[in-house]
CSV table of N, CA and C in Angstrom, one decimal:
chain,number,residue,atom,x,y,z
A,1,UNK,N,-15.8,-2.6,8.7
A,1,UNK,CA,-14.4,-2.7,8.1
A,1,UNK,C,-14.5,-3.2,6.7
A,2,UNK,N,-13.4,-2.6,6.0
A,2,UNK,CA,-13.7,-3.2,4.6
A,2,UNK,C,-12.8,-4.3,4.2
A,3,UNK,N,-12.9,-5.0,3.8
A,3,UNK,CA,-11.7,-6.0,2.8
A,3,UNK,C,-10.7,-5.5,2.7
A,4,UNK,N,-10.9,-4.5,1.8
A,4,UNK,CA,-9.7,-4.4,1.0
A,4,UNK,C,-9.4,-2.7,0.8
A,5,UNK,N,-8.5,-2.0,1.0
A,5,UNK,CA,-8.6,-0.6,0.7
A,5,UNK,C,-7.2,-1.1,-0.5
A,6,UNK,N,-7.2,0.1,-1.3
A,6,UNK,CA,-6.7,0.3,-2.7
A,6,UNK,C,-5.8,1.6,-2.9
A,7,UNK,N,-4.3,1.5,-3.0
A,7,UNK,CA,-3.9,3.2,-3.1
A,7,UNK,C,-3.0,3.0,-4.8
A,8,UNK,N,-3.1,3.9,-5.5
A,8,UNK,CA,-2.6,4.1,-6.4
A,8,UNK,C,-0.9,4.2,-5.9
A,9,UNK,N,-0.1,3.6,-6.7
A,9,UNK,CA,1.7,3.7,-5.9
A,9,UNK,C,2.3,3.1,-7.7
A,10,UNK,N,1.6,3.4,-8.5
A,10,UNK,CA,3.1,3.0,-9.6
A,10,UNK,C,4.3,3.8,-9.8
A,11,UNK,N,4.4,5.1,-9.7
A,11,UNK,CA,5.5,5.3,-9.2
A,11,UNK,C,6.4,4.6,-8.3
A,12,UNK,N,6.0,4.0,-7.0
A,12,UNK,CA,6.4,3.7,-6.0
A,12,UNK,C,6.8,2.1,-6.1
A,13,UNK,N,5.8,1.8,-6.8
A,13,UNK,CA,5.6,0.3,-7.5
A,13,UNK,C,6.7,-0.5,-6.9
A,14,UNK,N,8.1,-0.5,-8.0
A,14,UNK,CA,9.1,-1.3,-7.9
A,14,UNK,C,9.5,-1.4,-6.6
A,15,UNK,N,9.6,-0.2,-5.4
A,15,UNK,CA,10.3,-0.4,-4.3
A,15,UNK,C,9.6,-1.0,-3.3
A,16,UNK,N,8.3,-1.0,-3.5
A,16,UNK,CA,7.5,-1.5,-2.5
A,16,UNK,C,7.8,-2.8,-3.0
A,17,UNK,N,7.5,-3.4,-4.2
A,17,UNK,CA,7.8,-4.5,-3.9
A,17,UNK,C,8.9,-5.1,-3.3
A,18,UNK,N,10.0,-4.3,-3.8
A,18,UNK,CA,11.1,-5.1,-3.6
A,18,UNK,C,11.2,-5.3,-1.7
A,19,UNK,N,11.1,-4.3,-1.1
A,19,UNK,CA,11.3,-4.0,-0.1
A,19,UNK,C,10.3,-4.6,1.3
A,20,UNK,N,8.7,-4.8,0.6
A,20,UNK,CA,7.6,-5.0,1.2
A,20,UNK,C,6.6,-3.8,2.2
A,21,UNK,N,7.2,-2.8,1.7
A,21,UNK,CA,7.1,-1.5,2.7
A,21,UNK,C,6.0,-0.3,1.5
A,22,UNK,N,4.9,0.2,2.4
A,22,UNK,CA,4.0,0.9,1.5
A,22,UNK,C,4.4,2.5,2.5
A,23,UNK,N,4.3,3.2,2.4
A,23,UNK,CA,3.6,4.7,2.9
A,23,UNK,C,2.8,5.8,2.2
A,24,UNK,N,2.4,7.0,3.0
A,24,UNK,CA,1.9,8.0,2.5
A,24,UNK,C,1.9,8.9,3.9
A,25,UNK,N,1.4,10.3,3.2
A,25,UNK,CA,1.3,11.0,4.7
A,25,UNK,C,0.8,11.1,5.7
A,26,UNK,N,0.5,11.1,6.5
A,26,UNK,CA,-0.4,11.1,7.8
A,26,UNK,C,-0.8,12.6,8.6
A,27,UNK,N,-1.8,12.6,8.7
A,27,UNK,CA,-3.0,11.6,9.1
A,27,UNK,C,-3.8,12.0,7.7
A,28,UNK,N,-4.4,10.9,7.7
A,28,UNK,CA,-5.6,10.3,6.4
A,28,UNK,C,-6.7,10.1,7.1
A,29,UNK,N,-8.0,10.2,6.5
A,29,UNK,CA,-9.2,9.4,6.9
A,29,UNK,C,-9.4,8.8,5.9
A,30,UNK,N,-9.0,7.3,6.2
A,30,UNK,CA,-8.7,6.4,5.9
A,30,UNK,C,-9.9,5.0,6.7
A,31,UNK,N,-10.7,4.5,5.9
A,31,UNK,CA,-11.5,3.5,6.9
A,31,UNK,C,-10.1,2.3,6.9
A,32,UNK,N,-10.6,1.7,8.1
A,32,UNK,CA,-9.4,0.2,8.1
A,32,UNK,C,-10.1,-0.6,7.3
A,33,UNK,N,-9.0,-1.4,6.6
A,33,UNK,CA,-9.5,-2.4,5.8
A,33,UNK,C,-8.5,-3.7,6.2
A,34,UNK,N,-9.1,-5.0,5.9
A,34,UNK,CA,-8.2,-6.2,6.4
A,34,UNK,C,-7.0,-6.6,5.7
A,35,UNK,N,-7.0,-6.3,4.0
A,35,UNK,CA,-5.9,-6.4,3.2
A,35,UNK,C,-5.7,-4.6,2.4
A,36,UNK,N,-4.4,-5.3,1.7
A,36,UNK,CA,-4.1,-3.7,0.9
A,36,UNK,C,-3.8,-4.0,-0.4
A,37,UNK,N,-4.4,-3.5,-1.4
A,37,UNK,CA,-4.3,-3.6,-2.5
A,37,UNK,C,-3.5,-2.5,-3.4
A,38,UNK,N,-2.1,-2.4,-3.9
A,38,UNK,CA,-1.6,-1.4,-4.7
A,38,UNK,C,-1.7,-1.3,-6.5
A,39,UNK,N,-2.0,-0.1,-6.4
A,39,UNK,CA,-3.1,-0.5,-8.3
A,39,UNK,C,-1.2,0.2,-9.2
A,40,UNK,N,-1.0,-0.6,-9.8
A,40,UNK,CA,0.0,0.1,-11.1
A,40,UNK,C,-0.9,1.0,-11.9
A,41,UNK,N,0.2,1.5,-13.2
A,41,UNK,CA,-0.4,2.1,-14.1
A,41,UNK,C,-1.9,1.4,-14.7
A,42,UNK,N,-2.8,2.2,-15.3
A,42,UNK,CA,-3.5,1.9,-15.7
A,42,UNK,C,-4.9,0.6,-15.0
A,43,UNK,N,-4.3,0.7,-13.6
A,43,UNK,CA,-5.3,0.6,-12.0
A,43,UNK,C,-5.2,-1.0,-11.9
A,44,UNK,N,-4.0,-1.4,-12.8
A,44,UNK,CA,-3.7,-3.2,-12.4
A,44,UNK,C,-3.3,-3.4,-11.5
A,45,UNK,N,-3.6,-4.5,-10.4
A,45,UNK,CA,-3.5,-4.5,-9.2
A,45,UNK,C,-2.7,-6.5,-9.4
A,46,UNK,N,-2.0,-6.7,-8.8
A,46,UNK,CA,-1.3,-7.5,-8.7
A,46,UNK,C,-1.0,-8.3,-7.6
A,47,UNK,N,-1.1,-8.1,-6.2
A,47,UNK,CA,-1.3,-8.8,-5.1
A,47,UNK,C,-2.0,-7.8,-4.3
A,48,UNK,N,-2.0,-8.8,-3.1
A,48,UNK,CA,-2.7,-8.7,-1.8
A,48,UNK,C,-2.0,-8.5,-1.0
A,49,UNK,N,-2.2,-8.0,0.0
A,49,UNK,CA,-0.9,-7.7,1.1
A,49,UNK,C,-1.6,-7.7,2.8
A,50,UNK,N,-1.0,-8.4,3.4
A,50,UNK,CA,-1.7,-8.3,5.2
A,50,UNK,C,-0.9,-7.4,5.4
A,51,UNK,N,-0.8,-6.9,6.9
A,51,UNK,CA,0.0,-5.8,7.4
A,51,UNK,C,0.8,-6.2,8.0
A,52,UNK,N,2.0,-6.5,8.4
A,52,UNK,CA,2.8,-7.2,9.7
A,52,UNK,C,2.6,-5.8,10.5
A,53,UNK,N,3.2,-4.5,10.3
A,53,UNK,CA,3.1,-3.7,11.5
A,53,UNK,C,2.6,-2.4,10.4
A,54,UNK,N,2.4,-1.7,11.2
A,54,UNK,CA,2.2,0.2,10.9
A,54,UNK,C,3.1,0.5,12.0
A,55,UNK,N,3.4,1.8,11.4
A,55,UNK,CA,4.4,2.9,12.1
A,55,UNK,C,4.1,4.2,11.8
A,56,UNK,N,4.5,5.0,12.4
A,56,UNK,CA,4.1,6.4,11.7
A,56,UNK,C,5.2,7.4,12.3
A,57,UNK,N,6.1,7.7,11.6
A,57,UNK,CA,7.5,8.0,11.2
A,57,UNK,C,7.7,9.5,10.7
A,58,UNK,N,8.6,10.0,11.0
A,58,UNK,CA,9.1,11.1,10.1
A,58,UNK,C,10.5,11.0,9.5
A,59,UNK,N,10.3,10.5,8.0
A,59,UNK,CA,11.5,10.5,7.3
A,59,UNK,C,12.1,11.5,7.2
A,60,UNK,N,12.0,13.1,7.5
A,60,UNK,CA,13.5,14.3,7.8
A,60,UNK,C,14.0,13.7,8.6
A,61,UNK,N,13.7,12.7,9.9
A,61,UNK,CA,14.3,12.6,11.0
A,61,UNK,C,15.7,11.7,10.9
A,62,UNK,N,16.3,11.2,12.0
A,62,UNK,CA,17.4,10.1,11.9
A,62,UNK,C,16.2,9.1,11.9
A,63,UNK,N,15.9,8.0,11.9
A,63,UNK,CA,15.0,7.2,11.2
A,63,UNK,C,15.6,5.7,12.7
A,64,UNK,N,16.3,5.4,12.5
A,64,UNK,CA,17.3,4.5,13.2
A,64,UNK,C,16.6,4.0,14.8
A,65,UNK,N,16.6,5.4,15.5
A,65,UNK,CA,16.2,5.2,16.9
A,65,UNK,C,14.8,5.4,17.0
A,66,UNK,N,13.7,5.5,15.7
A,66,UNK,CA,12.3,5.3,15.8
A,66,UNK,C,12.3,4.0,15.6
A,67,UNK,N,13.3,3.0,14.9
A,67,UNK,CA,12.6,1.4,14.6
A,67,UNK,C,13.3,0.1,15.5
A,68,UNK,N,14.1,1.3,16.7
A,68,UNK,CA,14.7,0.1,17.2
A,68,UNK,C,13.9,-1.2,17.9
A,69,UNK,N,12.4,-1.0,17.9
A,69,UNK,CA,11.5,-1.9,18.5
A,69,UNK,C,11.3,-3.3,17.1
A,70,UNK,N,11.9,-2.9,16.4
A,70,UNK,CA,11.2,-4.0,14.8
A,70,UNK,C,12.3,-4.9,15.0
A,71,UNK,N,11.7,-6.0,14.8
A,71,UNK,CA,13.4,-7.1,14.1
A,71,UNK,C,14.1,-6.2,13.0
A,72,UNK,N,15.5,-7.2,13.1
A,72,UNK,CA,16.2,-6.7,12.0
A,72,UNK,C,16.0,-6.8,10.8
A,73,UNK,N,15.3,-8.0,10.5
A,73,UNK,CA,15.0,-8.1,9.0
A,73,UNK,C,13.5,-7.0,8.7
A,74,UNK,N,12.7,-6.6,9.6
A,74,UNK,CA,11.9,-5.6,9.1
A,74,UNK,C,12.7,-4.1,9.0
A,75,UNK,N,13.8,-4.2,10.0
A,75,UNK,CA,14.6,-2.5,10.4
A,75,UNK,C,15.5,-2.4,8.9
A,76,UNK,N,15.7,-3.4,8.3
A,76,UNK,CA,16.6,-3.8,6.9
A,76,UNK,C,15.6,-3.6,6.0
A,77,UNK,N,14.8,-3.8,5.9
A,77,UNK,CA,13.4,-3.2,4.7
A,77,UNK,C,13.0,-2.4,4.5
A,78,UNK,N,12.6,-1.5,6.1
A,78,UNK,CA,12.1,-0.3,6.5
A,78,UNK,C,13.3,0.7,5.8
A,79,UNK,N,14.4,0.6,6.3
A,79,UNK,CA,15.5,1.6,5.9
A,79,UNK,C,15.9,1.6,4.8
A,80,UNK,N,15.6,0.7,4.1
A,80,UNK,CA,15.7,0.3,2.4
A,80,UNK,C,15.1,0.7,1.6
A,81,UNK,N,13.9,1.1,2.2
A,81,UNK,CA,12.7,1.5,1.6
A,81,UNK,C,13.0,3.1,1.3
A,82,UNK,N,13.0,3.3,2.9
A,82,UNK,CA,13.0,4.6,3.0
A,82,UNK,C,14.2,5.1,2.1
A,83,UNK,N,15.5,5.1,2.5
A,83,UNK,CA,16.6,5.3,1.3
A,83,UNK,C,16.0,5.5,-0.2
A,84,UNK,N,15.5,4.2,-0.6
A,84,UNK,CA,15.2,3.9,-2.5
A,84,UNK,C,14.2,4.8,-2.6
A,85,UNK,N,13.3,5.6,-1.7
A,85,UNK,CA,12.2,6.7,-2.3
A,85,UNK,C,12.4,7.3,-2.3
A,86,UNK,N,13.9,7.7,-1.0
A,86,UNK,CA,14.3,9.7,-0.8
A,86,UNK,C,15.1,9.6,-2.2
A,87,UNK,N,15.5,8.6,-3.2
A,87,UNK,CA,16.6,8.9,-4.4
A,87,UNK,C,15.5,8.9,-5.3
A,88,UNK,N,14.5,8.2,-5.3
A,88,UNK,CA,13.8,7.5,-6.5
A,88,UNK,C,12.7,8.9,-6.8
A,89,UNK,N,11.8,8.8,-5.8
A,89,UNK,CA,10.9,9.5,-5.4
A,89,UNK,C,9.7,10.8,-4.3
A,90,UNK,N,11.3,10.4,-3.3
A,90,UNK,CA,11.0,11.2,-2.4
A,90,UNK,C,10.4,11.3,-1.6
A,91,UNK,N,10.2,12.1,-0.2
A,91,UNK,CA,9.1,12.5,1.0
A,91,UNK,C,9.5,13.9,0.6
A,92,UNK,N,7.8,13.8,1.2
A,92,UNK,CA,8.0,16.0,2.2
A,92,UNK,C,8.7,15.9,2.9
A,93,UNK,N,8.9,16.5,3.1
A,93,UNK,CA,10.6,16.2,4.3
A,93,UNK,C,9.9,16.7,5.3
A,94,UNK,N,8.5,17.6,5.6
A,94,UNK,CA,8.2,18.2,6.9
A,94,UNK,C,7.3,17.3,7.1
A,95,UNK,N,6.8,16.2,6.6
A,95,UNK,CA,5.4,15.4,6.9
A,95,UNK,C,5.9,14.0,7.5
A,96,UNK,N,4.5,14.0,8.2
A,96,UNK,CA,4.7,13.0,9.3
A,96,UNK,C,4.3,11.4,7.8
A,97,UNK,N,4.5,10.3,8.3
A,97,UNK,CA,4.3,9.2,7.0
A,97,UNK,C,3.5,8.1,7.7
A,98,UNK,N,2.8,7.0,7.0
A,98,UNK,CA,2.5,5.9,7.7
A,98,UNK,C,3.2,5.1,7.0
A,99,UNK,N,3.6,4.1,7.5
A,99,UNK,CA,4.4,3.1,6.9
A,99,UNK,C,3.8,1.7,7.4
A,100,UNK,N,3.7,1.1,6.1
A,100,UNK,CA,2.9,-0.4,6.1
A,100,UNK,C,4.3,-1.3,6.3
A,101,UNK,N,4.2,-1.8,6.9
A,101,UNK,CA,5.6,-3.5,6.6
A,101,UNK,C,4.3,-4.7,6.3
A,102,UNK,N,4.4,-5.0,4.8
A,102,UNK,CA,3.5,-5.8,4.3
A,102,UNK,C,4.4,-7.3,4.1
A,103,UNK,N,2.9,-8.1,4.1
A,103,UNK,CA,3.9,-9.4,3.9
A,103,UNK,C,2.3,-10.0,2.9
A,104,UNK,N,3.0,-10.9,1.6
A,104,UNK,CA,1.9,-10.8,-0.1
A,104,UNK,C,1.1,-12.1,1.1
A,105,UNK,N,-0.5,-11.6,0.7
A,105,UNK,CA,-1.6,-12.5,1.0
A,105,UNK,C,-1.8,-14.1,-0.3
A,106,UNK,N,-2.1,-12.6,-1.6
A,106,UNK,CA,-2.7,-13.3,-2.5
A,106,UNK,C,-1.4,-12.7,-3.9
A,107,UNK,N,-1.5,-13.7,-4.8
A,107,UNK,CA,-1.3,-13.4,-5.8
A,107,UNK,C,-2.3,-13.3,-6.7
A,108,UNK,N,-2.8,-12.0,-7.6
A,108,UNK,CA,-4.1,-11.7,-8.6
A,108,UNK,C,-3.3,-12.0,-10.0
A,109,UNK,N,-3.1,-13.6,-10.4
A,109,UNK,CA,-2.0,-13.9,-11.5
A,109,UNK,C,-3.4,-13.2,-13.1
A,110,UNK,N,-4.7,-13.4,-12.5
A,110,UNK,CA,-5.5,-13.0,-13.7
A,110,UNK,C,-5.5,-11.7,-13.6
A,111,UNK,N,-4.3,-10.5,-12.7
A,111,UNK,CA,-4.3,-8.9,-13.1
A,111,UNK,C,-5.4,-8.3,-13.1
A,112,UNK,N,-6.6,-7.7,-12.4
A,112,UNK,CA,-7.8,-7.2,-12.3
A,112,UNK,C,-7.5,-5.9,-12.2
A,113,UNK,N,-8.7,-4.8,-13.2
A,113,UNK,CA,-8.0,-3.6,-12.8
A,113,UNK,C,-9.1,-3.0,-13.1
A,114,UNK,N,-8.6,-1.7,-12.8
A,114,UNK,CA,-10.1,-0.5,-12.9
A,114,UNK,C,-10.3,-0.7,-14.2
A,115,UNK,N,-11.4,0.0,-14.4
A,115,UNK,CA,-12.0,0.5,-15.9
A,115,UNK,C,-11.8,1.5,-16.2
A,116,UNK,N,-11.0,2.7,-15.1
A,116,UNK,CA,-10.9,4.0,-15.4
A,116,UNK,C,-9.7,4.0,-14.3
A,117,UNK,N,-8.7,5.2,-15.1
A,117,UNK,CA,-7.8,5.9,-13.7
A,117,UNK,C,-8.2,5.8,-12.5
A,118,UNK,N,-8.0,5.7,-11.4
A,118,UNK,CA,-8.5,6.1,-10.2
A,118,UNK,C,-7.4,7.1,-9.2
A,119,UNK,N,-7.4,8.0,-9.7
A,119,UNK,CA,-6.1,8.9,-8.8
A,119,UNK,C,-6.3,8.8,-7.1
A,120,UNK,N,-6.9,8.1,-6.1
A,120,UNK,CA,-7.5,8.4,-4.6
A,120,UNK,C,-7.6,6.6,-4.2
A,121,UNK,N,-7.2,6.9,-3.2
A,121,UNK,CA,-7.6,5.3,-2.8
A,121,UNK,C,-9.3,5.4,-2.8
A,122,UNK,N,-9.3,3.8,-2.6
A,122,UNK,CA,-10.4,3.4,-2.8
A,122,UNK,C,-10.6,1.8,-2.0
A,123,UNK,N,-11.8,1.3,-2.0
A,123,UNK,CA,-12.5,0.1,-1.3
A,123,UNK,C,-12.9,-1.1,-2.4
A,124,UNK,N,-12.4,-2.2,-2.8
A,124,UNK,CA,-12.9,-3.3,-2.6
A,124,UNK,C,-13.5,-4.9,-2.2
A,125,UNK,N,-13.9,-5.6,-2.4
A,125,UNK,CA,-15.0,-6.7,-2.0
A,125,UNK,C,-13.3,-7.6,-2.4
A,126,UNK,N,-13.0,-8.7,-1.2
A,126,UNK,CA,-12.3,-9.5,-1.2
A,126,UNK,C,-13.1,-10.5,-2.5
A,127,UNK,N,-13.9,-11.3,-2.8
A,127,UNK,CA,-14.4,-11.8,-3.8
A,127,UNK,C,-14.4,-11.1,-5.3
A,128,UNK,N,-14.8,-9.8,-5.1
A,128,UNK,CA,-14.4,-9.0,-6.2
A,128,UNK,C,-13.1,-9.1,-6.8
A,129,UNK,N,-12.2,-9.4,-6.2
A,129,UNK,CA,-11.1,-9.3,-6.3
A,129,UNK,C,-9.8,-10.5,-7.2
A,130,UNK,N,-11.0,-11.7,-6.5
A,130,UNK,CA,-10.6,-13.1,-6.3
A,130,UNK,C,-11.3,-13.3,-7.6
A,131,UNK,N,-12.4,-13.0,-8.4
A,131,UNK,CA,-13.0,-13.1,-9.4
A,131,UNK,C,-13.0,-13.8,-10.3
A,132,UNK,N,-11.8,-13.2,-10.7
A,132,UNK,CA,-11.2,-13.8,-12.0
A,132,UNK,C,-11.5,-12.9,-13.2
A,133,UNK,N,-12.1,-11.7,-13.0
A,133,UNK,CA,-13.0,-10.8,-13.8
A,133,UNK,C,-11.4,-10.1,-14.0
A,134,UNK,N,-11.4,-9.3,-15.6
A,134,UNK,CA,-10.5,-8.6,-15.4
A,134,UNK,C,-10.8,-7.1,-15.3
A,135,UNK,N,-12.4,-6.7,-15.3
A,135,UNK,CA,-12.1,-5.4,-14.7
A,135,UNK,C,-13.5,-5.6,-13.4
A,136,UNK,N,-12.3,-4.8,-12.3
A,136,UNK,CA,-13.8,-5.1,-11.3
A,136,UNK,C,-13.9,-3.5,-10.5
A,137,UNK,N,-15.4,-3.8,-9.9
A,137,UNK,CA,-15.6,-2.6,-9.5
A,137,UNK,C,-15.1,-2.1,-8.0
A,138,UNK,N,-15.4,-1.2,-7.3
A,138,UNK,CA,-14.9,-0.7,-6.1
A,138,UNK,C,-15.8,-0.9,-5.2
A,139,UNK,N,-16.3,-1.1,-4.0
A,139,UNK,CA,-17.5,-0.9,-3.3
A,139,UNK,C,-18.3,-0.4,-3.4
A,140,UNK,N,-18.3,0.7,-3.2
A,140,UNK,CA,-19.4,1.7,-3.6
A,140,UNK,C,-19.9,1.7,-4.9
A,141,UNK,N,-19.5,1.1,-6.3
A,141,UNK,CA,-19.7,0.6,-7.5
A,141,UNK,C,-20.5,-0.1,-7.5
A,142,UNK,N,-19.7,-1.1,-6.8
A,142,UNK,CA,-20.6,-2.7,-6.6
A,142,UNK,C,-21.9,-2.7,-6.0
A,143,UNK,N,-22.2,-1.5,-5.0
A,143,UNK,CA,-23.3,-1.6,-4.2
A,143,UNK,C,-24.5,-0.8,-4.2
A,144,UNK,N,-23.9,0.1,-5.5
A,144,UNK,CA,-25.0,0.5,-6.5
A,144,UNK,C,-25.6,-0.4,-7.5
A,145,UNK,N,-25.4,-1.7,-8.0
A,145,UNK,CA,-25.7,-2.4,-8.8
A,145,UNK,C,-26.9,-2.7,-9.2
């Protein structure tokens, strides 16, 4: 298992924050990692995130009676979320989604970021991270060294 997996979301940026809610399509092969890292523009990454739950959802659907199992204050995020993307930025409407309900690990107040675009998630080293370095590498980077 890795640390840390990495998905590019600045578009998505603002709502995830506000909301605490990550997605994308499903199914991915995706290794599990322990935290989640979302990179902004230009691959600055900004916190750390644990997972309180995963779901895996289809937003065409009524949405309502897939989360009646969550508290309300996650069913109030979840649907908040979902709403601020279908205006902001949208789903496929025919694809299935995974949805993260994150809650912040870490704050990265020294901003660490790629050295290059990185369009694809990606793997880093929880210490990598913690550094203090402002550009750090990815796993497989690091472990060519």
């Amino acid at each position: 298992m890795h640390d840390i997996i990495s998905f590019p979301a600045a578009p998505t940026q603002s709502i995830i924050e506000r909301y605490l809610v990550h997605a994308h399509p499903y199914p991915r092969s995706y290794q599990p990692a322990k935290l989640i890292a979302l990179r902004r523009e230009h691959g600055v990454m900004n916190r750390l995130y644990r997972t309180e739950r995963e779901l895996i959802l289809h937003p065409g659907e009524l949405i309502a009676p897939q989360v009646q199992r969550l508290s309300l204050e996650q069913q109030r995020r979840l649907l908040g979320y979902i709403e601020a993307r279908r205006i902001s930025f949208g789903f496929e409407e025919a694809e299935t989604y995974k949805f993260y309900l994150l809650e912040v690990a870490y704050e990265l107040r020294h901003l660490p970021r790629t050295s290059q675009p990185i369009r694809s998630h990606t793997y880093y080293q929880l210490e990598e991270l913690l550094s203090g370095k402002p550009l750090v590498l990815h796993a497989t980077a690091r472990s060519r060294k």
